[in-house]
Coordinates of C-alpha atoms in Angstrom, one line a residue:
M1 CA 20.9 5.6 -21.4
T2 CA 19.3 8.5 -23.3
P3 CA 15.8 8.3 -24.8
D4 CA 17.4 8.5 -28.3
A5 CA 19.8 5.6 -27.5
L6 CA 17.0 3.6 -26.0
A7 CA 14.8 4.2 -29.0
E8 CA 17.6 3.1 -31.3
L9 CA 18.2 0.0 -29.2
L10 CA 14.5 -0.8 -29.3
R11 CA 14.4 -0.4 -33.1
T12 CA 17.4 -2.7 -33.4
R13 CA 15.6 -5.3 -31.3
E14 CA 12.5 -4.9 -33.4
L15 CA 14.4 -5.7 -36.6
E16 CA 16.0 -8.7 -34.9
L17 CA 12.7 -10.0 -33.7
H18 CA 11.2 -9.6 -37.2
A19 CA 14.1 -11.4 -38.8
T20 CA 13.9 -14.3 -36.4
R21 CA 10.1 -14.6 -36.0
E22 CA 10.0 -18.2 -37.1
A23 CA 12.9 -19.2 -34.8
L24 CA 11.2 -17.6 -31.9
A25 CA 8.0 -19.3 -32.6
K26 CA 9.7 -22.7 -32.5
A27 CA 11.6 -21.8 -29.3
R28 CA 8.5 -20.3 -27.5
S29 CA 8.5 -23.0 -24.8
E30 CA 12.2 -22.5 -24.0
Y31 CA 11.9 -18.7 -23.8
G32 CA 8.9 -19.1 -21.6
M33 CA 10.8 -21.3 -19.2
A34 CA 13.8 -19.0 -19.2
L35 CA 11.8 -15.8 -18.6
D36 CA 9.9 -17.5 -15.8
G37 CA 13.2 -18.5 -14.2
I38 CA 14.3 -14.8 -14.4
A39 CA 11.1 -13.8 -12.7
R40 CA 11.7 -16.1 -9.8
L41 CA 15.4 -15.2 -9.6
V42 CA 14.7 -11.4 -9.2
G43 CA 12.0 -12.1 -6.7
A44 CA 8.7 -11.9 -8.5
S45 CA 5.7 -12.6 -6.3
G46 CA 4.6 -15.7 -8.2
Q47 CA 1.0 -14.5 -8.1
E48 CA -1.0 -14.2 -11.3
D49 CA -0.7 -10.5 -11.3
A50 CA 0.9 -8.9 -14.4
V51 CA 1.3 -5.5 -12.7
E52 CA 3.2 -6.8 -9.7
R53 CA 5.4 -9.0 -11.7
T54 CA 6.2 -6.3 -14.2
L55 CA 6.8 -3.9 -11.4
E56 CA 9.4 -6.3 -9.9
T57 CA 11.2 -6.6 -13.2
V58 CA 11.3 -2.8 -13.6
R59 CA 12.8 -2.5 -10.1
V60 CA 15.6 -4.9 -11.0
L61 CA 16.2 -3.1 -14.3
L62 CA 16.5 0.3 -12.5
G63 CA 18.7 -1.1 -9.7
A64 CA 16.2 0.0 -7.0
S65 CA 15.8 -1.6 -3.6
E66 CA 12.0 -1.4 -3.7
A67 CA 9.3 0.0 -6.0
F68 CA 5.6 0.7 -5.9
L69 CA 2.9 2.0 -8.2
L70 CA 0.3 4.7 -7.3
V71 CA -3.0 5.1 -9.1
S72 CA -5.6 7.9 -8.5
V73 CA -8.5 7.8 -6.2
N74 CA -9.5 11.4 -7.0
E75 CA -7.8 14.7 -7.9
T76 CA -6.0 15.0 -4.5
S77 CA -4.9 11.5 -3.6
G78 CA -4.1 8.0 -4.8
F79 CA -3.4 4.6 -3.4
V80 CA -0.7 1.9 -3.8
R81 CA -1.9 -0.4 -6.5
A82 CA 1.2 -2.7 -6.5
S83 CA 4.5 -2.9 -4.7
T84 CA 7.6 -5.1 -4.3
H85 CA 7.5 -4.8 -0.5
Q86 CA 4.5 -5.1 1.8
R87 CA 5.3 -2.0 3.9
W88 CA 3.9 0.3 1.1
T89 CA 0.6 -1.5 1.2
L90 CA 0.2 -1.2 5.0
F91 CA -0.5 2.5 4.7
P92 CA -1.6 2.7 1.0
R93 CA -3.2 6.1 0.8
W94 CA -1.0 8.8 -0.8
E95 CA -1.7 12.6 -1.1
W96 CA -0.8 14.3 -4.4
Q97 CA 1.7 16.8 -3.0
G98 CA 5.0 18.3 -4.1
V99 CA 7.0 16.0 -6.3
F100 CA 4.3 13.3 -6.3
A101 CA 1.7 15.9 -7.6
R102 CA 4.1 16.9 -10.4
A103 CA 4.7 13.3 -11.4
H104 CA 0.9 12.8 -11.4
R105 CA 0.8 15.7 -13.9
G106 CA 3.5 14.1 -16.1
R107 CA 6.8 15.2 -14.8
A108 CA 9.5 12.7 -13.6
A109 CA 12.0 13.6 -10.9
L110 CA 14.9 12.4 -8.8
V111 CA 14.9 13.0 -5.0
H112 CA 18.2 12.5 -3.2
Q113 CA 17.0 13.7 0.2
P114 CA 13.4 12.5 0.7
E115 CA 13.3 13.6 4.3
R116 CA 13.1 17.3 3.2
L117 CA 9.8 16.7 1.3
P118 CA 6.8 17.6 3.4
A119 CA 4.8 14.9 1.7
W120 CA 7.4 12.3 2.7
S121 CA 7.8 13.5 6.3
E122 CA 4.1 12.8 6.8
R123 CA 4.5 9.1 5.9
P124 CA 4.8 6.5 8.7
S125 CA 8.3 5.8 10.0
F126 CA 8.3 2.3 8.8
Q127 CA 8.0 3.6 5.2
R128 CA 10.5 6.5 5.7
D129 CA 13.2 4.2 7.2
D130 CA 16.1 3.0 5.0
V131 CA 15.2 5.4 2.1
G132 CA 18.0 7.5 0.7
S133 CA 16.8 8.2 -2.8
L134 CA 13.6 8.3 -4.8
L135 CA 12.9 8.1 -8.5
V136 CA 9.4 9.4 -9.3
A137 CA 8.0 8.9 -12.8
P138 CA 4.5 9.3 -14.4
V139 CA 2.7 6.3 -15.8
T140 CA 0.1 7.1 -18.5
L141 CA -3.2 5.2 -18.1
T142 CA -6.3 5.1 -20.1
D143 CA -8.4 7.2 -17.8
D144 CA -5.9 8.9 -15.6
N145 CA -2.2 9.1 -14.8
G146 CA -0.4 6.9 -12.3
V147 CA 2.9 7.4 -10.5
F148 CA 5.8 4.9 -10.4
V149 CA 8.1 5.3 -7.4
A150 CA 11.5 3.5 -7.2
V151 CA 13.2 3.5 -3.8
H152 CA 16.9 3.0 -3.0
R153 CA 18.6 2.8 0.5
E154 CA 21.6 4.9 -0.6
T155 CA 21.5 8.7 -1.1
G156 CA 22.3 9.6 -4.7
A157 CA 21.8 6.0 -6.0
F158 CA 19.8 7.2 -9.0
D159 CA 21.2 9.4 -11.8
R160 CA 19.8 11.1 -15.0
A161 CA 20.5 7.9 -16.9
T162 CA 18.3 5.9 -14.6
L163 CA 15.6 8.6 -14.9
D164 CA 15.7 8.4 -18.7
R165 CA 15.5 4.6 -18.5
A166 CA 12.5 4.9 -16.2
R167 CA 10.8 7.2 -18.7
S168 CA 11.3 4.7 -21.5
I169 CA 10.1 1.8 -19.3
A170 CA 7.0 3.5 -17.9
P171 CA 4.8 2.9 -21.0
V172 CA 5.4 -0.9 -20.6
L173 CA 4.3 -0.6 -17.0
G174 CA 1.3 1.3 -18.0
A175 CA 0.5 -1.3 -20.7
A176 CA 0.8 -4.0 -18.0
L177 CA -1.7 -2.1 -15.8
A178 CA -4.1 -1.6 -18.7
T179 CA -3.8 -5.3 -19.6
A180 CA -4.5 -6.3 -16.0
R181 CA -7.6 -4.1 -16.0
R182 CA -8.8 -5.7 -19.2
W183 CA -8.3 -9.1 -17.6
R184 CA -10.3 -8.2 -14.6
S185 CA -13.2 -7.0 -16.7
R186 CA -13.3 -10.3 -18.6
V187 CA -13.1 -12.6 -15.6
A188 CA -16.9 -12.5 -15.3
T189 CA -17.5 -14.0 -18.8
E190 CA -14.4 -16.1 -19.5
K191 CA -13.0 -19.2 -17.9
A192 CA -10.2 -18.5 -15.4
R193 CA -7.9 -21.1 -17.1
Y194 CA -7.9 -19.2 -20.4
L195 CA -7.4 -15.9 -18.7
A196 CA -4.4 -17.2 -16.8
V197 CA -2.8 -18.4 -20.0
E198 CA -3.4 -15.0 -21.7
A199 CA -2.0 -13.2 -18.6
D200 CA 1.2 -15.3 -18.7
Q201 CA 1.6 -14.7 -22.4
A202 CA 1.1 -11.0 -22.0
M203 CA 3.5 -10.9 -19.0
L204 CA 6.2 -12.8 -20.9
R205 CA 5.8 -10.4 -23.9
H206 CA 6.1 -7.3 -21.6
R207 CA 9.0 -8.7 -19.7
Y208 CA 10.9 -9.8 -22.8
E209 CA 10.7 -6.3 -24.2
L210 CA 12.1 -5.0 -20.9
L211 CA 14.9 -7.5 -20.6
V212 CA 16.2 -7.2 -24.1
S213 CA 16.1 -3.4 -24.1
A214 CA 17.3 -2.3 -20.7
M215 CA 18.5 -5.0 -18.3
D216 CA 22.0 -4.3 -17.0
S217 CA 22.6 -7.6 -15.1
A218 CA 24.2 -10.4 -17.2
V219 CA 21.8 -13.4 -17.6
L220 CA 22.4 -16.9 -18.9
M221 CA 19.9 -19.7 -18.9
E222 CA 20.8 -23.3 -19.4
S223 CA 18.4 -26.2 -20.2
A224 CA 18.2 -29.6 -18.4
D225 CA 20.7 -30.8 -21.0
G226 CA 23.2 -28.2 -20.0
L227 CA 22.8 -26.2 -23.2
V228 CA 22.5 -22.4 -23.3
N229 CA 19.0 -21.4 -24.3
L230 CA 19.0 -17.7 -23.2
V231 CA 21.7 -15.1 -23.0
N232 CA 21.3 -11.3 -22.9
P233 CA 23.6 -8.6 -24.4
A234 CA 24.9 -7.7 -20.9
F235 CA 26.3 -11.2 -20.5
L236 CA 28.0 -11.0 -23.9
R237 CA 29.6 -7.7 -23.0
L238 CA 30.7 -8.8 -19.5
F239 CA 32.5 -11.9 -20.7
N240 CA 33.8 -10.6 -24.1
L241 CA 31.7 -13.0 -26.2
H242 CA 31.2 -12.2 -29.9
G243 CA 27.6 -12.3 -30.8
R244 CA 24.6 -14.2 -29.4
A245 CA 24.9 -16.9 -32.1
S246 CA 28.3 -18.0 -30.7
V247 CA 26.7 -18.9 -27.4
M248 CA 23.2 -20.1 -28.0
H249 CA 22.8 -23.9 -27.8
E250 CA 26.4 -24.3 -26.8
P251 CA 27.3 -26.3 -23.6
A252 CA 27.0 -24.0 -20.6
R253 CA 30.2 -25.5 -19.2
R254 CA 32.1 -24.4 -22.3
V255 CA 30.9 -20.8 -21.8
E256 CA 32.0 -21.0 -18.1
A257 CA 35.5 -22.2 -19.2
H258 CA 35.8 -19.1 -21.5
A259 CA 34.6 -16.8 -18.7
A260 CA 36.9 -18.3 -16.1
A261 CA 40.0 -16.6 -17.7
L262 CA 38.6 -13.2 -16.7
F263 CA 38.6 -14.0 -13.0
A264 CA 41.4 -13.7 -10.4
N265 CA 41.1 -17.4 -9.5
P266 CA 39.9 -19.3 -12.6
E267 CA 40.0 -22.7 -11.0
G268 CA 38.2 -21.4 -7.9
F269 CA 35.5 -19.9 -10.2
L270 CA 35.0 -23.3 -12.0
E271 CA 34.9 -25.3 -8.8
R272 CA 32.4 -22.9 -7.2
S273 CA 30.2 -23.1 -10.3
R274 CA 30.2 -26.9 -10.1
M275 CA 29.1 -26.7 -6.5
L276 CA 26.3 -24.2 -7.2
S277 CA 25.1 -26.3 -10.1
A278 CA 24.4 -29.2 -7.7
A279 CA 22.7 -26.9 -5.1
E280 CA 19.0 -26.4 -4.6
G281 CA 17.2 -23.1 -3.9
M282 CA 18.6 -19.7 -4.4
Q283 CA 22.4 -19.4 -4.1
F284 CA 24.6 -16.3 -4.0
D285 CA 28.4 -15.7 -4.1
E286 CA 30.8 -12.9 -4.8
L287 CA 33.6 -13.2 -7.5
Q288 CA 36.8 -11.2 -7.9
M289 CA 37.7 -10.5 -11.5
A290 CA 41.3 -10.2 -12.7
D291 CA 40.8 -6.5 -13.4
G292 CA 39.7 -5.7 -9.8
R293 CA 36.0 -5.7 -10.4
V294 CA 33.7 -7.6 -8.0
L295 CA 30.6 -9.5 -9.3
E296 CA 27.7 -10.8 -7.4
R297 CA 26.4 -14.1 -8.8
S298 CA 23.0 -15.6 -8.1
T299 CA 21.5 -18.8 -9.4
R300 CA 18.6 -21.2 -8.9
Q301 CA 17.0 -24.1 -10.5
V302 CA 14.0 -23.6 -12.9
L303 CA 11.6 -26.1 -14.5
D304 CA 10.8 -26.4 -18.2
A305 CA 7.5 -27.4 -19.7
D306 CA 8.4 -31.1 -19.3
D307 CA 9.2 -30.6 -15.6
R308 CA 12.9 -31.0 -16.3
V309 CA 15.4 -29.0 -14.2
G310 CA 17.4 -26.3 -15.8
R311 CA 19.3 -23.4 -14.2
I312 CA 19.5 -19.7 -14.5
W313 CA 22.6 -17.5 -13.7
V314 CA 22.7 -13.8 -13.1
Y315 CA 25.8 -11.7 -12.6
R316 CA 25.8 -8.1 -11.3
D317 CA 28.7 -5.7 -10.9
V318 CA 28.9 -4.7 -7.2
T319 CA 32.4 -3.2 -7.2
S320 CA 31.3 0.2 -5.8
R321 CA 29.3 -1.4 -3.0
V322 CA 32.2 -3.7 -2.0
L323 CA 34.8 -1.0 -2.1
S324 CA 32.5 1.3 0.0
N325 CA 32.0 -1.5 2.6
R326 CA 35.7 -2.1 2.7
A327 CA 36.5 1.5 3.2
L328 CA 33.8 1.8 5.9
A329 CA 35.2 -1.3 7.7
D330 CA 38.8 0.1 7.5
A331 CA 37.6 3.5 8.8
L332 CA 35.7 1.8 11.7
G333 CA 38.8 -0.3 12.5
D334 CA 40.9 2.9 12.6
M335 CA 38.4 4.6 14.9
E336 CA 38.3 1.6 17.3
R337 CA 42.1 1.4 17.4
N338 CA 42.4 5.1 18.0
D339 CA 39.8 5.0 20.7
T340 CA 41.6 2.1 22.3
R341 CA 44.9 4.0 22.3
R342 CA 43.1 7.1 23.7
Q343 CA 41.6 5.0 26.5
Q344 CA 45.0 3.4 27.3
S345 CA 46.7 6.8 27.3
L346 CA 44.1 8.3 29.5
A347 CA 44.2 5.4 31.9
Q348 CA 48.0 5.7 32.1
L349 CA 47.9 9.4 32.6
S350 CA 45.3 9.0 35.3
H351 CA 47.5 6.5 37.1
E352 CA 50.5 8.7 36.9
I353 CA 48.6 11.7 38.3
R354 CA 46.7 9.7 41.0
S355 CA 49.9 8.3 42.6
P356 CA 51.4 11.7 43.6
V357 CA 47.9 13.1 44.4
Q358 CA 47.3 10.2 46.8
S359 CA 50.7 10.9 48.4
I360 CA 49.6 14.5 48.9
L361 CA 46.3 13.5 50.5
T362 CA 48.1 11.1 52.8
M363 CA 50.6 13.8 53.9
T364 CA 47.9 16.5 54.4
E365 CA 45.9 14.0 56.5
A366 CA 49.0 13.6 58.7
L367 CA 49.5 17.4 58.9
R368 CA 45.9 17.9 60.0
S369 CA 46.7 16.0 63.1
A370 CA 49.7 18.1 63.9
D371 CA 49.7 21.3 66.0
L372 CA 49.6 23.9 63.2
T373 CA 49.0 27.6 63.3
P374 CA 45.6 28.7 61.9
E375 CA 47.2 30.0 58.8
L376 CA 49.1 26.7 58.1
S377 CA 45.9 24.7 58.9
D378 CA 44.0 26.7 56.3
L379 CA 46.7 26.0 53.7
V380 CA 46.7 22.3 54.4
H381 CA 42.9 22.3 54.1
A382 CA 43.1 24.1 50.8
V383 CA 45.8 21.6 49.5
R384 CA 43.7 18.6 50.6
G385 CA 40.5 20.1 48.9
S386 CA 42.4 20.8 45.7
S387 CA 43.9 17.2 45.7
T388 CA 40.4 15.7 46.3
Q389 CA 39.1 17.8 43.4
I390 CA 41.8 16.5 41.1
T391 CA 40.9 12.9 42.1
H392 CA 37.2 13.5 41.3
L393 CA 38.2 15.2 38.0
L394 CA 40.2 12.1 36.9
T395 CA 37.4 9.8 37.8
D396 CA 35.0 12.0 35.7
L397 CA 37.3 12.1 32.8
L398 CA 37.6 8.3 32.8
D399 CA 33.9 7.9 33.0
L400 CA 33.3 10.4 30.2
S401 CA 35.8 8.6 28.0
R402 CA 34.1 5.2 28.6
L403 CA 30.7 6.7 27.9
E404 CA 31.8 8.3 24.6
S405 CA 33.4 5.1 23.4
G406 CA 30.4 3.0 24.4
K407 CA 32.5 0.9 26.8
V408 CA 30.5 1.6 30.0
R409 CA 29.1 -1.8 31.1
I410 CA 25.7 -2.0 32.6
R411 CA 25.2 -5.0 34.9
T412 CA 21.6 -5.2 35.9
R413 CA 20.0 -7.3 38.6
M414 CA 17.0 -7.1 40.9
V415 CA 17.8 -4.6 43.6
D416 CA 16.1 -2.4 46.2
P417 CA 16.7 1.3 45.1
G418 CA 15.4 2.6 48.4
E419 CA 18.2 0.7 50.2
I420 CA 20.8 2.1 47.8
V421 CA 19.7 5.6 48.3
E422 CA 19.6 5.3 52.1
E423 CA 23.2 4.1 52.1
V424 CA 24.3 7.0 49.9
V425 CA 22.5 9.6 52.1
E426 CA 24.0 8.1 55.3
S427 CA 27.5 8.5 53.9
F428 CA 27.0 12.2 53.5
G429 CA 25.8 12.8 57.1
A430 CA 29.1 14.2 58.3
R431 CA 29.5 16.5 55.4
A432 CA 26.0 17.9 55.8
A433 CA 26.5 18.3 59.5
G434 CA 29.8 20.2 58.9
K435 CA 27.8 22.8 57.0
R436 CA 25.0 22.7 59.5
L437 CA 22.5 21.5 56.9
G438 CA 19.6 19.1 57.5
L439 CA 19.8 15.8 55.5
R440 CA 17.0 13.3 55.5
V441 CA 15.7 10.5 53.3
S442 CA 12.2 9.0 52.9
V443 CA 11.5 5.8 51.0
S444 CA 7.9 4.9 50.0
P445 CA 6.8 1.4 51.3
H446 CA 5.6 0.6 47.8
V447 CA 9.0 1.0 46.0
G448 CA 9.9 -2.7 46.0
V449 CA 12.6 -4.0 43.7
V450 CA 13.6 -3.1 40.1
D451 CA 15.9 -4.6 37.5
T452 CA 18.8 -2.1 37.2
D453 CA 22.6 -1.6 37.8
P454 CA 23.0 -0.8 41.5
D455 CA 26.6 0.6 41.0
R456 CA 25.4 3.2 38.4
I457 CA 22.4 4.2 40.6
R458 CA 24.7 4.7 43.5
Q459 CA 27.1 6.8 41.3
V460 CA 24.3 9.0 40.1
V461 CA 22.6 9.6 43.5
T462 CA 26.1 10.3 45.1
N463 CA 26.7 13.0 42.5
L464 CA 23.3 14.6 43.0
V465 CA 23.5 14.6 46.8
A466 CA 27.1 16.0 46.7
N467 CA 26.0 18.8 44.4
A468 CA 23.0 19.6 46.6
I469 CA 25.2 19.9 49.7
K470 CA 27.8 21.9 47.8
Y471 CA 25.3 24.5 46.5
T472 CA 23.3 24.8 49.7
S473 CA 24.4 27.2 52.4
R474 CA 21.4 27.0 54.7
G475 CA 18.4 24.9 55.2
G476 CA 18.8 21.3 54.1
I477 CA 18.5 18.5 51.6
R478 CA 15.6 16.0 51.3
V479 CA 15.9 12.8 49.3
A480 CA 12.7 10.8 48.4
V481 CA 12.2 7.5 46.6
E482 CA 8.7 6.8 45.2
R483 CA 7.0 4.2 43.0
D484 CA 5.3 5.6 39.9
G485 CA 3.6 2.8 38.1
P486 CA 6.3 0.6 36.6
N487 CA 8.9 3.2 37.3
V488 CA 10.8 4.4 40.4
Q489 CA 11.5 8.1 40.9
I490 CA 14.3 9.4 43.0
H491 CA 14.0 13.1 44.0
V492 CA 16.8 15.2 45.5
H493 CA 15.5 18.5 46.8
D494 CA 17.8 21.3 48.2
S495 CA 17.2 24.8 49.6
G496 CA 20.0 26.4 47.7
H497 CA 20.1 29.5 45.5
G498 CA 18.2 27.9 42.7
M499 CA 18.7 28.3 38.9
S500 CA 17.3 30.4 36.1
Q501 CA 15.6 28.7 33.1
T502 CA 18.7 29.5 31.0
Q503 CA 20.9 27.7 33.5
Q504 CA 18.6 24.7 33.6
D505 CA 18.6 24.5 29.8
H506 CA 22.4 24.0 29.8
L507 CA 22.7 22.0 33.1
F508 CA 23.2 18.6 31.6
E509 CA 25.6 19.7 28.8
E510 CA 29.2 18.6 28.7
Y511 CA 31.4 21.0 30.8
G512 CA 28.3 22.9 31.7
Q513 CA 28.6 24.8 35.0
V514 CA 26.1 26.7 37.2
R515 CA 27.4 29.3 39.6
G516 CA 25.6 30.1 42.8
A517 CA 24.8 33.6 44.0
T518 CA 27.7 33.6 46.5
Q519 CA 29.8 30.6 45.7
A520 CA 31.7 29.6 42.6
S521 CA 31.1 26.0 41.4
A522 CA 34.1 23.6 41.6
G523 CA 35.1 21.1 39.0
V524 CA 34.8 21.4 35.2
G525 CA 31.2 20.6 34.8
L526 CA 31.2 16.9 34.0
G527 CA 29.4 15.3 36.9
L528 CA 25.8 16.1 35.9
Y529 CA 26.6 15.4 32.2
I530 CA 27.9 11.9 33.1
S531 CA 24.9 11.3 35.4
H532 CA 22.5 12.3 32.7
R533 CA 24.2 9.9 30.2
L534 CA 24.3 7.0 32.7
V535 CA 20.6 7.4 33.5
Q536 CA 19.8 7.3 29.8
R537 CA 21.8 4.1 29.5
L538 CA 19.7 2.7 32.3
G539 CA 16.5 3.5 30.3
G540 CA 15.5 6.4 32.5
V541 CA 15.6 10.2 32.4
L542 CA 17.2 12.9 34.6
T543 CA 15.4 16.2 34.9
V544 CA 15.6 19.4 36.9
Q545 CA 13.0 21.8 38.4
S546 CA 14.2 25.1 39.9
A547 CA 13.7 28.8 40.3
P548 CA 16.1 31.5 41.6
G549 CA 16.0 31.7 45.4
K550 CA 13.7 28.6 45.7
G551 CA 16.2 25.7 45.6
S552 CA 16.4 22.9 43.0

């Protein structure tokens, strides 16, 4: 809504108020009860604080998730005077920087990516979380300027119309703050009971101006007798009602019957309304309209001046949110189905390849025992090595697929990591001896037991020891298990060719390979990447220390 349109709307309301002054005077108690019900419905704090309660109403009118008000401490900083969520008061000091400094000087702004603001990045994480958009507007006070900040979880939630509305509402917020300051200054000399009455009256006056001029949600209030005693223009527009006079003091059930025709399931709407009318506390539901729109309805009981129970109803159009959620759910479903198909295809392909490879391994094992010439023996050895490499590659690809889809299961229990490492090292004894390499393991007596997945620990250590043997041509490999406070460290040292810093930086990347000085690495570079991911899933970290010519 533009400032001119809002000004015209306010002038219209002023003429209406002037023409119905006597009627409003007679119905003051009913309007007080209705507006108090609206305050409770939209989440007002219930404290006798005009600023906080007005701030909550402004938040609802702007469609914000949260809001807070900053006032000056000095020329360089301010503090949170009021907020609709306690996280803003846990770290209340605020430096006047960037967009906040400009708003303090009188310039409103929209921010769709708050994380790019230096002033915002310095805030604590619990204040930065779940913030996609900011609306920052100046609030003129008697002795200084304040800053009103509206927060929304979604990026791009605020637009220029919202900003214009905030500019028009800001004076009412400033008036509420000024009123609160006047009340505090009079507390010392006047009785608290009269101040509370005056505060409530001022609050109702401010909030009525806000509601009649800018509230987008449709609101209807019914008395204990079931008669409509408050309805706003948004309600009339939503349900195609002709004028406020056609609804006021009419039975609320008759208005519901008229509105039911606009819903996809009229009987269901009426039945649900009857159920909510008998319920206590705050109630919510979503309603599908015949034209495809989706409304969120909220309702609760309110008490009038005679302690009789009435009810307030609020309808809000949430079509865009519902459609977005449905689209997201459909997209996630498609992703899960595609991932399942990919997993099945990969598993089937792996099975189809493993069967002939296993046959090749069996035949080469038989050929190794035959009396072959040296040339044929070398060929058989090469075939067996290549077949084994294919088997390992298939295993790595399956592990990688499970990791990327989040389907790797971690089954933890109390185990002795030293015992697991000793078993792994022992299984590599023959391979190390075949290359004339030393292989030893040492386990600190203080290691004890830890809560972890023994199969994943065994898989990672097996990969690290196999790599160490593969890239070491002389010397040996040493494996150590030590306790470091609450953690356990497993070290695998080799005397191989070592790595440069550039090679170390890319060691744990997917398909990353490191070639030795005289030997090309086998495989496609998945082993260490998978090990790195598995250790992360276990809550640990995998690191490397190396230098050319000094092992790793």
